[in-house]
């Protein structure tokens, strides 16, 4: 069994520490990937600290994985040794239910298998993520990556990228639509890039005045400071679509009020406590709230190909694995521009 070096959380309270475990032997449909970079998602932090409940330890986080194929099983079709490859938030699903058949495996009726903080489908192995030297995954859940793009900048596309691409596509975001993106973090900055590339008029809705310049550099047309009551009032009923990426506790009403007739609040942020919703804010303008979880295998590959065509990658700060605990603290302080990516050579 391939011995694997990693960093893991052993409980919700202590920092991540060096850790070693065995990956499974490569099965006929498996691809073994040497991990070169792994993005740091706010979901890693939520789960390490058990903010959603039910966390499984020891936990090797990381679901924004890119690297090089070092071994393939006898039946693998999509990859050969030496190819660049990516693994995202999901490593398995039942493969037979109606949603799996539509390649929307993230909505598998029997639940997808998360890349970490989950049990594999054998119900005995803990799935372990990308803060590690290598990963062995069925090729269905492994993506091809264009060598045209900066590889470290591609890593965050595997979660932050697809999580923002999918709901914006689902909402039919197109030329001329008024789109608000709430929160300029890992997800938000890619949400801005995608919405701009789809031709929308994009407004960053943020609590951080210091991010206005960056929002403009990323292509946003307008900036709305959500802590300024007058600015929020002036934007009442303005937007067609608002993508909410907030990681901290908050109420939805503040953002619902900004939606025009038939406007949609797209929820991707997962704060520890459930936000409040006022029915009156929904009734006005026939607004709706839609949740969205990452994307299926087909759409994830489509998104990666779209990024290669449009030259879209994340804005990143590369860190050695030894700085992961400090990176988490900086993420809580909202001090990340706009995604940490771990250089796995440092492991
Ligand atoms: P992040 O990089 O930490 O960004 C979160 C942003 O939220 C911050 O940059 C900040 O933006 C804003 N924010 C923070 N505290 C706030 C507050 N109290 N009120 C209003 N805004 C606040 O996090 P991320 O990695 O992008 O992840 C965002 C959320 O999405 C997390 O909850 C994560 O678990 C979730 N997520 C969901 C999926 C999915 O499939 N649906 C996938 C991945 C992640 P400003 O400074 O601009 O205000
Ligand atoms: Zn994530
Ligand atoms: Zn299924």
mmCIF file of C-alpha atoms in Angstrom, residues 153-320:
data_model
loop_
_atom_site.group_PDB
_atom_site.id
_atom_site.type_symbol
_atom_site.label_atom_id
_atom_site.label_comp_id
_atom_site.label_asym_id
_atom_site.label_seq_id
_atom_site.Cartn_x
_atom_site.Cartn_y
_atom_site.Cartn_z
ATOM 1 C CA UNK A 153 -3.417 28.849 -9.775
ATOM 2 C CA UNK A 154 -5.517 25.999 -11.167
ATOM 3 C CA UNK A 155 -5.764 24.179 -7.805
ATOM 4 C CA UNK A 156 -8.510 26.462 -6.363
ATOM 5 C CA UNK A 157 -10.623 25.907 -9.480
ATOM 6 C CA UNK A 158 -11.295 22.350 -8.244
ATOM 7 C CA UNK A 159 -13.524 23.680 -5.450
ATOM 8 C CA UNK A 160 -13.810 27.481 -5.391
ATOM 9 C CA UNK A 161 -13.958 27.552 -9.194
ATOM 10 C CA UNK A 162 -16.652 24.966 -9.822
ATOM 11 C CA UNK A 163 -18.664 26.106 -6.783
ATOM 12 C CA UNK A 164 -19.096 29.559 -8.313
ATOM 13 C CA UNK A 165 -19.189 28.556 -12.005
ATOM 14 C CA UNK A 166 -22.045 26.063 -11.554
ATOM 15 C CA UNK A 167 -24.691 28.283 -9.884
ATOM 16 C CA UNK A 168 -23.895 31.241 -12.169
ATOM 17 C CA UNK A 169 -24.442 28.975 -15.193
ATOM 18 C CA UNK A 170 -27.581 27.473 -13.619
ATOM 19 C CA UNK A 171 -28.973 30.987 -13.056
ATOM 20 C CA UNK A 172 -28.363 31.723 -16.739
ATOM 21 C CA UNK A 173 -25.998 34.614 -16.097
ATOM 22 C CA UNK A 174 -25.361 36.317 -19.377
ATOM 23 C CA UNK A 175 -24.598 39.644 -21.050
ATOM 24 C CA UNK A 176 -26.201 42.615 -19.383
ATOM 25 C CA UNK A 177 -27.527 40.847 -16.282
ATOM 26 C CA UNK A 178 -26.920 42.624 -12.999
ATOM 27 C CA UNK A 179 -24.962 40.244 -10.779
ATOM 28 C CA UNK A 180 -23.817 40.852 -7.205
ATOM 29 C CA UNK A 181 -21.090 38.724 -5.627
ATOM 30 C CA UNK A 182 -21.082 38.823 -1.820
ATOM 31 C CA UNK A 183 -17.687 38.312 -0.171
ATOM 32 C CA UNK A 184 -14.296 38.681 -1.845
ATOM 33 C CA UNK A 185 -12.541 35.531 -0.661
ATOM 34 C CA UNK A 186 -11.502 32.337 -2.430
ATOM 35 C CA UNK A 187 -14.948 31.654 -3.861
ATOM 36 C CA UNK A 188 -15.950 35.297 -4.339
ATOM 37 C CA UNK A 189 -12.933 36.358 -6.398
ATOM 38 C CA UNK A 190 -13.521 33.486 -8.836
ATOM 39 C CA UNK A 191 -17.238 34.292 -8.851
ATOM 40 C CA UNK A 192 -16.351 37.830 -9.962
ATOM 41 C CA UNK A 193 -14.043 36.526 -12.708
ATOM 42 C CA UNK A 194 -16.677 34.099 -14.050
ATOM 43 C CA UNK A 195 -19.588 36.560 -13.925
ATOM 44 C CA UNK A 196 -17.463 39.172 -15.741
ATOM 45 C CA UNK A 197 -16.424 36.599 -18.353
ATOM 46 C CA UNK A 198 -20.114 35.718 -18.936
ATOM 47 C CA UNK A 199 -20.729 39.381 -19.809
ATOM 48 C CA UNK A 200 -22.686 40.461 -16.717
ATOM 49 C CA UNK A 201 -22.560 43.839 -15.008
ATOM 50 C CA UNK A 202 -20.815 42.742 -11.794
ATOM 51 C CA UNK A 203 -20.902 44.393 -8.372
ATOM 52 C CA UNK A 204 -18.764 43.202 -5.469
ATOM 53 C CA UNK A 205 -20.772 43.414 -2.238
ATOM 54 C CA UNK A 206 -18.229 43.425 0.579
ATOM 55 C CA UNK A 207 -17.620 44.276 4.224
ATOM 56 C CA UNK A 208 -14.031 45.332 3.398
ATOM 57 C CA UNK A 209 -13.511 48.829 1.920
ATOM 58 C CA UNK A 210 -9.860 47.866 1.315
ATOM 59 C CA UNK A 211 -10.963 45.328 -1.332
ATOM 60 C CA UNK A 212 -12.489 47.883 -3.723
ATOM 61 C CA UNK A 213 -9.309 48.277 -5.804
ATOM 62 C CA UNK A 214 -8.854 44.517 -6.101
ATOM 63 C CA UNK A 215 -12.489 44.079 -7.112
ATOM 64 C CA UNK A 216 -11.934 46.540 -9.949
ATOM 65 C CA UNK A 217 -8.702 44.795 -10.972
ATOM 66 C CA UNK A 218 -10.609 41.485 -11.081
ATOM 67 C CA UNK A 219 -13.084 43.083 -13.482
ATOM 68 C CA UNK A 220 -15.980 44.095 -11.193
ATOM 69 C CA UNK A 221 -17.822 47.156 -12.505
ATOM 70 C CA UNK A 222 -19.156 48.403 -9.161
ATOM 71 C CA UNK A 223 -18.451 48.104 -5.433
ATOM 72 C CA UNK A 224 -21.094 48.076 -2.703
ATOM 73 C CA UNK A 225 -19.995 48.390 0.920
ATOM 74 C CA UNK A 226 -22.463 46.205 2.805
ATOM 75 C CA UNK A 227 -21.787 47.934 6.137
ATOM 76 C CA UNK A 228 -22.958 51.278 4.688
ATOM 77 C CA UNK A 229 -26.737 51.464 5.254
ATOM 78 C CA UNK A 230 -27.252 54.240 2.692
ATOM 79 C CA UNK A 231 -25.394 52.370 -0.077
ATOM 80 C CA UNK A 232 -27.462 49.251 0.674
ATOM 81 C CA UNK A 233 -30.684 51.260 0.587
ATOM 82 C CA UNK A 234 -29.744 52.805 -2.746
ATOM 83 C CA UNK A 235 -29.232 49.283 -4.162
ATOM 84 C CA UNK A 236 -32.694 48.072 -3.069
ATOM 85 C CA UNK A 237 -34.253 45.773 -5.746
ATOM 86 C CA UNK A 238 -31.307 46.297 -8.117
ATOM 87 C CA UNK A 239 -29.854 42.853 -8.873
ATOM 88 C CA UNK A 240 -31.040 39.924 -11.004
ATOM 89 C CA UNK A 241 -28.719 37.476 -9.275
ATOM 90 C CA UNK A 242 -26.654 37.577 -6.078
ATOM 91 C CA UNK A 243 -24.032 34.917 -5.333
ATOM 92 C CA UNK A 244 -23.569 34.662 -1.547
ATOM 93 C CA UNK A 245 -20.168 33.244 -0.507
ATOM 94 C CA UNK A 246 -20.155 34.420 3.135
ATOM 95 C CA UNK A 247 -18.434 31.978 5.489
ATOM 96 C CA UNK A 248 -19.512 33.644 8.774
ATOM 97 C CA UNK A 249 -22.900 33.843 10.506
ATOM 98 C CA UNK A 250 -25.271 36.418 8.930
ATOM 99 C CA UNK A 251 -28.893 36.953 7.898
ATOM 100 C CA UNK A 252 -30.116 36.573 4.328
ATOM 101 C CA UNK A 253 -32.633 39.445 4.485
ATOM 102 C CA UNK A 254 -29.988 42.089 3.952
ATOM 103 C CA UNK A 255 -29.144 40.563 0.550
ATOM 104 C CA UNK A 256 -32.683 39.510 -0.417
ATOM 105 C CA UNK A 257 -33.717 43.169 -0.249
ATOM 106 C CA UNK A 258 -31.276 43.904 -3.076
ATOM 107 C CA UNK A 259 -33.026 41.572 -5.561
ATOM 108 C CA UNK A 260 -35.223 42.824 -8.410
ATOM 109 C CA UNK A 261 -38.331 41.035 -9.759
ATOM 110 C CA UNK A 262 -37.716 37.235 -9.939
ATOM 111 C CA UNK A 263 -34.235 37.804 -8.522
ATOM 112 C CA UNK A 264 -32.271 34.831 -7.216
ATOM 113 C CA UNK A 265 -30.060 34.595 -4.147
ATOM 114 C CA UNK A 266 -27.581 31.809 -4.887
ATOM 115 C CA UNK A 267 -26.244 30.324 -1.668
ATOM 116 C CA UNK A 268 -22.835 28.687 -1.610
ATOM 117 C CA UNK A 269 -21.402 29.953 1.715
ATOM 118 C CA UNK A 270 -21.864 27.580 4.651
ATOM 119 C CA UNK A 271 -21.703 29.473 7.949
ATOM 120 C CA UNK A 272 -21.758 27.494 11.222
ATOM 121 C CA UNK A 273 -25.177 28.874 12.280
ATOM 122 C CA UNK A 274 -28.328 28.860 10.127
ATOM 123 C CA UNK A 275 -29.099 32.303 8.687
ATOM 124 C CA UNK A 276 -32.516 33.925 9.230
ATOM 125 C CA UNK A 277 -34.940 34.471 6.342
ATOM 126 C CA UNK A 278 -37.903 36.848 6.431
ATOM 127 C CA UNK A 279 -40.787 35.573 4.262
ATOM 128 C CA UNK A 280 -41.789 39.193 3.464
ATOM 129 C CA UNK A 281 -38.381 39.753 1.881
ATOM 130 C CA UNK A 282 -39.011 36.702 -0.345
ATOM 131 C CA UNK A 283 -42.562 37.655 -1.322
ATOM 132 C CA UNK A 284 -41.527 41.071 -2.496
ATOM 133 C CA UNK A 285 -40.399 40.838 -6.147
ATOM 134 C CA UNK A 286 -41.111 37.048 -6.129
ATOM 135 C CA UNK A 287 -37.527 36.406 -5.025
ATOM 136 C CA UNK A 288 -36.039 32.972 -4.529
ATOM 137 C CA UNK A 289 -33.159 31.382 -2.664
ATOM 138 C CA UNK A 290 -31.243 28.569 -4.341
ATOM 139 C CA UNK A 291 -28.496 26.431 -2.827
ATOM 140 C CA UNK A 292 -25.701 24.924 -4.876
ATOM 141 C CA UNK A 293 -23.024 22.366 -4.045
ATOM 142 C CA UNK A 294 -19.795 22.237 -6.073
ATOM 143 C CA UNK A 295 -20.520 20.712 -9.527
ATOM 144 C CA UNK A 296 -20.717 17.273 -11.135
ATOM 145 C CA UNK A 297 -17.876 15.570 -12.995
ATOM 146 C CA UNK A 298 -19.059 16.723 -16.431
ATOM 147 C CA UNK A 299 -19.488 20.355 -15.446
ATOM 148 C CA UNK A 300 -16.194 20.413 -13.513
ATOM 149 C CA UNK A 301 -14.281 19.327 -16.632
ATOM 150 C CA UNK A 302 -16.282 21.859 -18.694
ATOM 151 C CA UNK A 303 -15.297 24.598 -16.207
ATOM 152 C CA UNK A 304 -11.603 23.629 -16.341
ATOM 153 C CA UNK A 305 -11.690 23.668 -20.155
ATOM 154 C CA UNK A 306 -13.474 27.044 -20.088
ATOM 155 C CA UNK A 307 -10.751 28.421 -17.784
ATOM 156 C CA UNK A 308 -8.034 27.156 -20.145
ATOM 157 C CA UNK A 309 -9.788 28.898 -23.054
ATOM 158 C CA UNK A 310 -10.342 32.172 -21.165
ATOM 159 C CA UNK A 311 -7.077 32.063 -19.209
ATOM 160 C CA UNK A 312 -8.801 32.103 -15.816
ATOM 161 C CA UNK A 313 -6.914 30.980 -12.684
ATOM 162 C CA UNK A 314 -7.111 31.956 -9.015
ATOM 163 C CA UNK A 315 -5.089 34.779 -7.459
ATOM 164 C CA UNK A 316 -2.972 32.909 -4.955
ATOM 165 C CA UNK A 317 -0.398 33.104 -2.183
ATOM 166 C CA UNK A 318 1.800 29.997 -2.121
ATOM 167 C CA UNK A 319 2.683 28.685 1.340
ATOM 168 C CA UNK A 320 4.775 25.808 2.665
#
